[in-house]
Coordinates of C-alpha atoms and ligand atoms in Angstrom, one line a residue:
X3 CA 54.7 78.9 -19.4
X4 CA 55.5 82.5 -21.1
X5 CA 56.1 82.8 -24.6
X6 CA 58.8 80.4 -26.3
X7 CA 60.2 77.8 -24.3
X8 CA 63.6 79.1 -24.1
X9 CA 65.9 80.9 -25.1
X10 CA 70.3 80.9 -25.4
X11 CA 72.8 83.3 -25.6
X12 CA 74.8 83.4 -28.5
X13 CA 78.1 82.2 -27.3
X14 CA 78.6 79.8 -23.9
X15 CA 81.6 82.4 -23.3
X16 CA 79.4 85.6 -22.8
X17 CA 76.8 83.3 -19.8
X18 CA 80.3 82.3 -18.3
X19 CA 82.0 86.0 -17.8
X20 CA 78.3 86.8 -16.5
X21 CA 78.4 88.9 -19.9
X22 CA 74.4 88.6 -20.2
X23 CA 73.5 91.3 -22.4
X24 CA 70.4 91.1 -24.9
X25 CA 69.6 86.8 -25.5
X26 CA 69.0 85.9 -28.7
X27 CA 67.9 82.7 -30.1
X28 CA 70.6 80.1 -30.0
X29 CA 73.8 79.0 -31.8
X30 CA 73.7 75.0 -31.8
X31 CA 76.8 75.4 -29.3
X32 CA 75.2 77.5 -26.2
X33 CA 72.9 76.6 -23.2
X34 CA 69.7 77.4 -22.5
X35 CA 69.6 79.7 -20.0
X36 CA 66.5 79.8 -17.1
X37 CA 64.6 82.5 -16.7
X38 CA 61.8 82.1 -14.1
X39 CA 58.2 83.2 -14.5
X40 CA 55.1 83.8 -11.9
X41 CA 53.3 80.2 -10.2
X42 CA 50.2 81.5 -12.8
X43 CA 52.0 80.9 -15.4
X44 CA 53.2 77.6 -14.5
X45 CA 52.8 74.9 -17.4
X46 CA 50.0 72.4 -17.1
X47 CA 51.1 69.3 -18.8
X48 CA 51.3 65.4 -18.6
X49 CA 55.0 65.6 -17.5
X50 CA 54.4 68.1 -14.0
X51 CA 50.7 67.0 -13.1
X52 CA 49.0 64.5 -10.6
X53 CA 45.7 64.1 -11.4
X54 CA 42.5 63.2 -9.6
X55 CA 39.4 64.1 -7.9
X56 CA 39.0 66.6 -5.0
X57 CA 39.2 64.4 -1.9
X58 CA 35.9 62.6 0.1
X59 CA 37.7 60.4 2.4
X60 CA 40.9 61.9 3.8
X61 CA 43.6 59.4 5.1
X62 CA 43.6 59.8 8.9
X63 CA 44.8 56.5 9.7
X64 CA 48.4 54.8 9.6
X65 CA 48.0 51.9 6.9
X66 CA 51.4 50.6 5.3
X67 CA 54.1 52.9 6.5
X68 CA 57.5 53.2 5.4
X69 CA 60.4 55.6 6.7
X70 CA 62.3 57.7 4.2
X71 CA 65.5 58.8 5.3
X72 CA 67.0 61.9 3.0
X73 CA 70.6 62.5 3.9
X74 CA 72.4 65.7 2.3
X75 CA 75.5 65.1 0.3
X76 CA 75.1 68.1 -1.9
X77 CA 77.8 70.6 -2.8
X78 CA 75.8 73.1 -0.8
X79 CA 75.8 75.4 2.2
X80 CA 72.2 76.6 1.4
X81 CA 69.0 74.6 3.5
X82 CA 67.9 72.1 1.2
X83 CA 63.8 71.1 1.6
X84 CA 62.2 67.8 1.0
X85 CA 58.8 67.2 -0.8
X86 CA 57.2 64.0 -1.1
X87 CA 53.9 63.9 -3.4
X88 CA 51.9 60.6 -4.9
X89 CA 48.1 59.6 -5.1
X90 CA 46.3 58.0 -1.9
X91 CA 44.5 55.0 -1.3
X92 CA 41.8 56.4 -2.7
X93 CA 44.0 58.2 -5.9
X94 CA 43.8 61.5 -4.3
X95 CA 46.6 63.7 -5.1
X96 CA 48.1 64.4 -1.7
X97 CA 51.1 66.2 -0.3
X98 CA 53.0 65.1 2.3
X99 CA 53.4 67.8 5.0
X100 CA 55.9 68.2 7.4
X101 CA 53.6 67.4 10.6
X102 CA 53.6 64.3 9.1
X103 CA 49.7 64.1 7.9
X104 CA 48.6 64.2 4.2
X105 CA 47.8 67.9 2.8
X106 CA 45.0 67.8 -0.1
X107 CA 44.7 71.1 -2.2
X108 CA 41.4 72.6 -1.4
X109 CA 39.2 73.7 -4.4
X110 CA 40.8 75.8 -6.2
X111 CA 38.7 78.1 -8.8
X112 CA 39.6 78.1 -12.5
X113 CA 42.3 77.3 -15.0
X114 CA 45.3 79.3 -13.3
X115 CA 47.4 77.6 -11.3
X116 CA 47.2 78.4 -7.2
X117 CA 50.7 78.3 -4.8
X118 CA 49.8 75.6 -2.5
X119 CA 50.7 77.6 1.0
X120 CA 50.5 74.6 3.4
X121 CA 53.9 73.5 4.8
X122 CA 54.7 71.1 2.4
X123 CA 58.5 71.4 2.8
X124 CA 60.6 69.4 4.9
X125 CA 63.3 71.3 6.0
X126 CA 66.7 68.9 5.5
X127 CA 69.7 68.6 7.9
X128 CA 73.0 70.4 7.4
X129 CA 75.6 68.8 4.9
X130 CA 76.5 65.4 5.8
X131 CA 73.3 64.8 8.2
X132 CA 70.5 63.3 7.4
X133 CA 66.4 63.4 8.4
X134 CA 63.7 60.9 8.1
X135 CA 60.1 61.2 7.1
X136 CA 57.6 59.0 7.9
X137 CA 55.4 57.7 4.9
X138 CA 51.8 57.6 6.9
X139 CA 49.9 55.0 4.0
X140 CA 50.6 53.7 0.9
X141 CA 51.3 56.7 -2.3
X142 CA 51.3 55.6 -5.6
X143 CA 52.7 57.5 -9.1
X144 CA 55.0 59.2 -6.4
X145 CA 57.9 61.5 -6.3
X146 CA 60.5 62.3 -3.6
X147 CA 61.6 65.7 -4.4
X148 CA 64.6 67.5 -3.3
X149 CA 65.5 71.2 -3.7
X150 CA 68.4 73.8 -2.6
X151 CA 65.6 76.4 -0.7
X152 CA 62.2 76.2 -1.3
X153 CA 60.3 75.1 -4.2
X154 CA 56.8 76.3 -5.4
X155 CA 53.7 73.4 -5.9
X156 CA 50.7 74.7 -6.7
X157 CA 46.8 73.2 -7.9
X158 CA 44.5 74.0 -10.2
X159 CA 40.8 72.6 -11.6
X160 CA 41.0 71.1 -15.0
X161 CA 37.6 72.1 -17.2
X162 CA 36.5 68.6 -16.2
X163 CA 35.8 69.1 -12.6
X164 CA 39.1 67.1 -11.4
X165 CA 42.1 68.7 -9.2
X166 CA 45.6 68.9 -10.8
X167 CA 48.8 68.9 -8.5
X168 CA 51.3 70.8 -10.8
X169 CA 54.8 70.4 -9.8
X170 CA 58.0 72.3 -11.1
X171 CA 58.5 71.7 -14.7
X172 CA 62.1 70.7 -15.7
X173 CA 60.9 71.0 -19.3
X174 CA 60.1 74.9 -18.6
X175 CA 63.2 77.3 -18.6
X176 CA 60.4 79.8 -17.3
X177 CA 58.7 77.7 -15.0
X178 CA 59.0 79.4 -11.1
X179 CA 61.0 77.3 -10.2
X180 CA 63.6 77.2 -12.6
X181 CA 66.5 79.2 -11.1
X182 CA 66.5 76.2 -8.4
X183 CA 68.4 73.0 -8.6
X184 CA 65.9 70.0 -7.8
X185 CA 65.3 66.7 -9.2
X186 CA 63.5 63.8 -7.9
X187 CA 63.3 60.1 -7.3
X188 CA 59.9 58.1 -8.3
X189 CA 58.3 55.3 -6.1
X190 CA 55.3 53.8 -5.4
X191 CA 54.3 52.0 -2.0
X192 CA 51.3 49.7 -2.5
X193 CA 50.3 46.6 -0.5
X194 CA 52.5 44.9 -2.0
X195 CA 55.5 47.1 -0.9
X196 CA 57.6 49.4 -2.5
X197 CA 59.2 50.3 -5.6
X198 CA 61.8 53.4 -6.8
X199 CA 63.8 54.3 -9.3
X200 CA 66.2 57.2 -10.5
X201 CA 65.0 57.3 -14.3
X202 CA 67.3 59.7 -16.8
X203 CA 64.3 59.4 -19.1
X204 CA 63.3 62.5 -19.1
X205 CA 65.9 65.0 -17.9
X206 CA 68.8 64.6 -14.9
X207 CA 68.6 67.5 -12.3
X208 CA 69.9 67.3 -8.6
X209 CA 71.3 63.6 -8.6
X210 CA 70.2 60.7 -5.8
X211 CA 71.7 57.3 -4.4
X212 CA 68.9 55.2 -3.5
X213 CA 69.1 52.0 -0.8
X214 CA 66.1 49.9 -0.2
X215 CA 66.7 48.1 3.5
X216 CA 63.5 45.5 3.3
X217 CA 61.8 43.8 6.8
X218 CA 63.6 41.0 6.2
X219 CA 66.7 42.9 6.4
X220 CA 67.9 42.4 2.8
X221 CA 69.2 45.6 0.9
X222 CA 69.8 46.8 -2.3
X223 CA 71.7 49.7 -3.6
X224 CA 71.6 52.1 -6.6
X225 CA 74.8 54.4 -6.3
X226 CA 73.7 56.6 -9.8
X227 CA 75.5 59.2 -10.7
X228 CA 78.2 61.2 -10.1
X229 CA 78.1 64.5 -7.7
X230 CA 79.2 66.6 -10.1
X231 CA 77.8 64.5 -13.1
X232 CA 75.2 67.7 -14.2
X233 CA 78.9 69.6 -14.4
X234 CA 80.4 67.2 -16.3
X235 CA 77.3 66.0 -18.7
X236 CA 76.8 69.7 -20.2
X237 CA 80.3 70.3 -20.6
X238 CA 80.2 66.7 -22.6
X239 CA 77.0 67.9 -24.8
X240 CA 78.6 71.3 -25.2
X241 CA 82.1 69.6 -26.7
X242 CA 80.1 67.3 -28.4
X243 CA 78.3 70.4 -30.0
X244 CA 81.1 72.3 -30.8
X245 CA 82.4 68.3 -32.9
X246 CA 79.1 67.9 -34.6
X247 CA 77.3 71.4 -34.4
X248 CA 74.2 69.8 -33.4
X249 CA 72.6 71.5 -30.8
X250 CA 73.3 69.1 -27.8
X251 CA 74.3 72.1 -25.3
X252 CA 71.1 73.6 -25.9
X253 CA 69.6 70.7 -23.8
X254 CA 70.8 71.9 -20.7
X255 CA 69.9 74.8 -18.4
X256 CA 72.0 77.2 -16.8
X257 CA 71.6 79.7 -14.5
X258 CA 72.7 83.2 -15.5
X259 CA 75.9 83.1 -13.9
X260 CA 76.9 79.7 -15.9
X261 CA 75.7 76.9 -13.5
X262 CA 74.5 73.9 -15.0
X263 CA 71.0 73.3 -13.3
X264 CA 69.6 70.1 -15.7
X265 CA 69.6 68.7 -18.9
X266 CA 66.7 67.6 -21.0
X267 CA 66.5 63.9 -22.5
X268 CA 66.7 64.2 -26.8
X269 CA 63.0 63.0 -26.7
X270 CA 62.2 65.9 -24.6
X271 CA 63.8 68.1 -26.2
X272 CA 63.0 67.1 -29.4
X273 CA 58.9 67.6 -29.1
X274 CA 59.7 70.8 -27.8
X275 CA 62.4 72.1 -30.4
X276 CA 62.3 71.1 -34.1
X277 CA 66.4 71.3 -34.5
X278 CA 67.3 67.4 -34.4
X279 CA 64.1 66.2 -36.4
X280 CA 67.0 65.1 -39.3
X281 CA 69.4 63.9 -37.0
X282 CA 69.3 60.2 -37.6
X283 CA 67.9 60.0 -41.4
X284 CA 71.4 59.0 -42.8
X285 CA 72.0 56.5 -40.2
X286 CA 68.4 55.1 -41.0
X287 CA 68.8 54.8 -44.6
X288 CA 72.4 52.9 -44.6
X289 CA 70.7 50.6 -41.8
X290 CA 67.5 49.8 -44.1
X291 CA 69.7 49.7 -46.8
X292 CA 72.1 46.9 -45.2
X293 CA 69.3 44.9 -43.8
X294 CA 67.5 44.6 -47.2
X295 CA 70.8 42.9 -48.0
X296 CA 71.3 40.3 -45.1
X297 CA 69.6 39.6 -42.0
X298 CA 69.1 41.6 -39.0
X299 CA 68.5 39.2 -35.6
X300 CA 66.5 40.5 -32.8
X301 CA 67.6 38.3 -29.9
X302 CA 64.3 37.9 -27.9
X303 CA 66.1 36.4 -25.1
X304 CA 63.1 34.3 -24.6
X305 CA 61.3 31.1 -26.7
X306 CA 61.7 32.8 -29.4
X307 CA 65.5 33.3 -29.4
X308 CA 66.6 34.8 -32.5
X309 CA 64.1 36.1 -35.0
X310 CA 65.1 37.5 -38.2
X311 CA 64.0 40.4 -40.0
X312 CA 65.0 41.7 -43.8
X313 CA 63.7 45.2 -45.2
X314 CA 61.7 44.3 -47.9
X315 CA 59.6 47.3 -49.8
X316 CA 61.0 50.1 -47.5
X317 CA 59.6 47.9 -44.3
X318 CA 61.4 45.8 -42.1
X319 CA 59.7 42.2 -41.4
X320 CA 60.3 39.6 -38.7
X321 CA 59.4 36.5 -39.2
X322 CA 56.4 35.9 -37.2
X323 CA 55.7 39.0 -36.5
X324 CA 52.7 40.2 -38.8
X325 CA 53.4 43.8 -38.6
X326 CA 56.6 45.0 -39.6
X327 CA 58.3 48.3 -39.1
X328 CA 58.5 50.9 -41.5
X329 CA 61.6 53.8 -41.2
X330 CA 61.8 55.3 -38.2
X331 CA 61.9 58.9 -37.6
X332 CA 64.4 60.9 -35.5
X333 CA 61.7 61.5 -33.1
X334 CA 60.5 57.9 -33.2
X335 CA 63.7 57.0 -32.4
X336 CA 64.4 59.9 -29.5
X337 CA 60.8 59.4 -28.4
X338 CA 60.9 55.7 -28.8
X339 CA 57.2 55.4 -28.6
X340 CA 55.9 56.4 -32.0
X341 CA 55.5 55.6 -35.5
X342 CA 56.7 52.2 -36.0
X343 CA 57.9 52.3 -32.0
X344 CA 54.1 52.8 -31.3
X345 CA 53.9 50.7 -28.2
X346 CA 51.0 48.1 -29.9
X347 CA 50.9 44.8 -31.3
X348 CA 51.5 41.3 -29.6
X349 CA 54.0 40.4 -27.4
X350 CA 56.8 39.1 -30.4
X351 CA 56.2 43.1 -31.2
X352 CA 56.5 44.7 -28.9
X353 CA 59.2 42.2 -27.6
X354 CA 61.6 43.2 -31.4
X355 CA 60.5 46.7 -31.0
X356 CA 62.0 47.2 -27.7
X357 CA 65.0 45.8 -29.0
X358 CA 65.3 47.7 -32.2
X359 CA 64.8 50.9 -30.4
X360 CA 67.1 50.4 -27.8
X361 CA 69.9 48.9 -30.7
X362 CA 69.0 52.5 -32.7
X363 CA 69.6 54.6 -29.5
X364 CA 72.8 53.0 -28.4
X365 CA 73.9 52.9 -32.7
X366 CA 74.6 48.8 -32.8
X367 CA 72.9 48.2 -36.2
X368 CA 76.4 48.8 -38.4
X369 CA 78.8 47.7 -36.2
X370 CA 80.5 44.4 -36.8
X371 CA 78.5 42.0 -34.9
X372 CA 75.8 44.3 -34.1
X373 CA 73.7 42.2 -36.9
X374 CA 72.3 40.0 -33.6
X375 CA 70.8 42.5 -31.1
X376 CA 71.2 42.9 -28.4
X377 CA 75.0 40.9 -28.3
X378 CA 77.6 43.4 -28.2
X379 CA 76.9 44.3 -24.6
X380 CA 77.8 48.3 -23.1
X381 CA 81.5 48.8 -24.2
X382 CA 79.6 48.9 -27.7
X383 CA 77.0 51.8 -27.1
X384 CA 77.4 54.9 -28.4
X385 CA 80.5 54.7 -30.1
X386 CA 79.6 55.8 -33.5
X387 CA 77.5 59.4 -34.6
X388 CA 75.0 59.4 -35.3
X389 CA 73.9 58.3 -30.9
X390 CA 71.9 59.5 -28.3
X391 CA 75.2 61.8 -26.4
X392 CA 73.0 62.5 -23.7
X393 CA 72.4 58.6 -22.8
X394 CA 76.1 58.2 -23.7
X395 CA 77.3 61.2 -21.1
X396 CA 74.7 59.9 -18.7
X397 CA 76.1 56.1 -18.9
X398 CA 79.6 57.4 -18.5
X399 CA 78.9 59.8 -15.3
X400 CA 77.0 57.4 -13.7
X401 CA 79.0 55.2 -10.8
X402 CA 77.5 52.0 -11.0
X403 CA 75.9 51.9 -14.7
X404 CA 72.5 52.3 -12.8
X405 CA 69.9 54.4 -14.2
X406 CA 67.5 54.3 -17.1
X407 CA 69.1 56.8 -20.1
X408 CA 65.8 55.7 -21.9
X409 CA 62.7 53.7 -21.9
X410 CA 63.9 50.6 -22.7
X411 CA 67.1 51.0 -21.0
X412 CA 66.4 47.5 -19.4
X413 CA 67.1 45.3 -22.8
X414 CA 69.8 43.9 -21.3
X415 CA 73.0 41.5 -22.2
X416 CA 75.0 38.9 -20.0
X417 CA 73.1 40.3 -17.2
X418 CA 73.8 44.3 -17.5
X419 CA 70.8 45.1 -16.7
X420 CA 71.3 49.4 -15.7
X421 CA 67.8 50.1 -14.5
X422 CA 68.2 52.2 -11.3
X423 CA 65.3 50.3 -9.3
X424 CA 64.9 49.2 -6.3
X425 CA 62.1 47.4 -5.1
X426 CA 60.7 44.2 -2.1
X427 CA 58.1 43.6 -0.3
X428 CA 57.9 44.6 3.5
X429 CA 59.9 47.9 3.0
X430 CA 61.5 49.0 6.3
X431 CA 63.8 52.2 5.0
X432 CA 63.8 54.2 1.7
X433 CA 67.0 56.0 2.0
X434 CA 68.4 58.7 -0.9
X435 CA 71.0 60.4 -0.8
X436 CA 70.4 63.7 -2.3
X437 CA 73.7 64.4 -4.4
X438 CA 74.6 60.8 -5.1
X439 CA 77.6 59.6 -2.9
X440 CA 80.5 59.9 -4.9
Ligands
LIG504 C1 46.3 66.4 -15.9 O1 45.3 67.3 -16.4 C2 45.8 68.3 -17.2 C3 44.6 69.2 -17.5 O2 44.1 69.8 -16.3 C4 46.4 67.8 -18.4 O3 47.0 68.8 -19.2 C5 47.6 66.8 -18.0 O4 48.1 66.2 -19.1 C6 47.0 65.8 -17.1 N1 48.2 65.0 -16.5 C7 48.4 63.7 -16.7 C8 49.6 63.2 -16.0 O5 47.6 63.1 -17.4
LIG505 C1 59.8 54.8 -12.0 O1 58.8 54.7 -11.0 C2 57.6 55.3 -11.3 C3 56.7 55.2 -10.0 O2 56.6 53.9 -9.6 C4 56.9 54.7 -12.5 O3 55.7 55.4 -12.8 C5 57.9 54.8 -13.7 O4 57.4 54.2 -14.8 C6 59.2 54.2 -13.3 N1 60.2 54.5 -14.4 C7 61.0 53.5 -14.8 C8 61.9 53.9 -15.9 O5 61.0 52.4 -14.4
LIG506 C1 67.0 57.0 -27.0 O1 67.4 57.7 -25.9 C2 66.6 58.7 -25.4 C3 67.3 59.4 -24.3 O2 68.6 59.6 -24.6 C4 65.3 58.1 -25.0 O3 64.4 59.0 -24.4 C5 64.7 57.3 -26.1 O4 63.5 56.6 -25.7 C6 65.7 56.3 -26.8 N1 65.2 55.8 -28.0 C7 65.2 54.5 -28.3 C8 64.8 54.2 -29.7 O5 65.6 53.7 -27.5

């Protein structure tokens, strides 16, 4: 990563006449806009590595297979590639390459990451066709990754002695791959069989339909969201900008000619930016303030049923749960997995936690009935600011409400459950469709 991570120019209207004269840092209402850098200077972080040891025992064999099919709905005429990355049997970081046998990055030396030359990339059909990949054994933590033209992966040995797979960073307007759309749906195929999902936790790039077809010929089908949905989600965050002057449009990425590329999640973008670390104090204050008064019922939706909690001394306390949670900070909230979020404690916790941070996301606590949480069910989210606007532009793009906008996404009522999973034992076919089939 060079320098800053990112930069905007000054007004949306100069990226969109192509106007791209000197960028300067950014007025709350413009996008970010990509400027790619060299594979050295790709970032090394938690988000775009697979980790492991350098590999002893390659996979030769054909263990649990599965066939991936990748058919091409995207709006373009350019040859789109397939990558498809995970650990081994053995947790190896491995490549899948396109004679269909595992590729393991060779020792690399030193702390600078090295392009991975190997064919890696599976060259897709034309628009409307689709190809199909055979999975040779079982790859866990993996990633199907799609791209319009190639994209760069490259390895690199940590001070530790192990090998890290780095991938293209979405959070990286300067990462080498940045000018490129991509984006990427998650699995893991164990013993056990398969699971996948299209998350929106962490950013939405190049969008994917997903439909599980199991041995015992059962399916299941995650449609996600729209084609055009990256279009339509940065022109949502850039009115909602221009309403609030927060800096929502400055979450998405454009190329310099005004395409929208991807758009980071608010916890993203909020460890990387310090401009929405305020955001949600107001809203946090009149909801401690109100639940010092009355009740607030967490719905455990299990033996527990409804548990309720009272602020008491600037913390909130559930009965039976010994903890308590003090105020939560923007980030907290955005990041859902700090401060009084922190993902510890018993199950009762953890349980109210999930449900309070979801109920804070979707901004429930001060709305008539949004006392009991979760009740009020999806009509209900996001419909007073402060919210999250990038899970509510996500929810509204997407086709079938399927999709994780955050981590706990799956708190669920009357059965709305909009995790974009799919999952069975005995998989037959993965297939995705890369750019979603509306
Ligand atoms: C992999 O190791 C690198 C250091 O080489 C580290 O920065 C990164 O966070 C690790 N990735 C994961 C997913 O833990
Ligand atoms: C999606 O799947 C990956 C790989 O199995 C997993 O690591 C990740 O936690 C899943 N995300 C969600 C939101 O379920
Ligand atoms: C709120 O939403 C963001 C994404 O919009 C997500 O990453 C975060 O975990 C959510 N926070 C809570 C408290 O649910």
């Amino acid at each position: 990563m060079k320098g800053a991570i990112g930069f905007a120019v000054a007004a949306a209207t100069a990226m969109f006449s192509g106007v791209m004269a000197k960028p300067t840092f950014s007025a709350a209402t413009a996008g970010t806009v990509v400027d790619p850098g060299t594979v050295a200077e790709m970032m090394v972080t938690e988000l775009n590595t697979l980790n492991g040891t350098l590999v002893e025992n390659p996979i030769t064999t054909l263990g649990n297979t599965m066939t991936v099919r990748i058919h091409h709905n995207f709006n373009s005429n350019q040859q789109l590639y397939a990558y498809l990355i995970g650990r081994d049997r053995n947790d190896v970081p491995t490549v899948l390459q396109s004679n269909g046998q595992y590729f393991y990055p060779a020792r690399v030396s030193g702390p600078v990451p090295t392009k991975i030359s190997a064919p890696i990339g599976h060259k897709l059909s034309s628009k409307g066709g689709y190809v199909d990949i055979q999975i040779p054994d079982t790859l866990s933590s993996g990633r199907i990754y799609v791209s319009e033209g190639e994209l760069t992966f490259s390895a690199v040995m940590s001070d530790l002695g192990y090998m890290s797979l780095v991938q293209p960073a979405f959070v990286d307007p300067q990462d080498v791959n940045a000018n490129k759309f991509w984006g990427f749906v998650e699995f893991t195929l164990n013993d056990a069989g398969v699971f996948a999902n299209i998350s929106f936790v962490d950013f939405v790039g190049l969008v994917f339909s997903m439909k599980l077809t199991l041995g015992s010929g059962a399916t299941q089908e995650v449609i996600g969201l729209q084609s055009d949905a990256i279009q339509k989600i940065c022109q949502g965050l850039k009115e909602q900008s221009a309403r609030d002057g927060k800096p929502w449009a400055s979450h998405c990425m454009y190329r310099s000619d005004g395409t929208a590329l991807r758009v980071l999640a608010p916890n993203i973008y909020a460890d990387l930016h310090r401009d929405m670390d305020n955001y949600y104090d107001s809203y946090v204050n009149q909801v401690w303030d109100k639940y010092s008064r009355e009740d607030l019922f967490i719905n455990t939706q299990g033996s527990r049923g409804k548990v309720p909690c009272r602020v008491s001394g600037n913390v909130l306390k559930c009965q039976g749960d010994s903890m308590g949670f003090p105020k939560p900070t923007s980030r907290d909230i955005f990041g859902c997995n700090s401060g009084p979020f922190a993902n510890t404690g018993d199950d009762l916790h953890r349980n109210i936690l999930a449900r309070l941070c979801a109920a804070f996301n979707r901004s429930e606590l001060l709305l008539s009935g949004g006392n009991t949480t979760p009740s009020l069910g999806s009509s209900k989210y996001y419909t007073v600011d402060p919210t999250s606007h990038f899970s509510r532009l996500v929810h509204k793009y997407e086709v079938d409400g399927k999709g994780y906008a955050f981590s706990y996404d799956d708190v669920e009522v009357n059965g709305q459950n909009p995790a974009g999973v799919v999952a069975g034992a005995a998989p037959k076919l993965l297939e995705v469709w890369a750019g979603g089939r509306s």
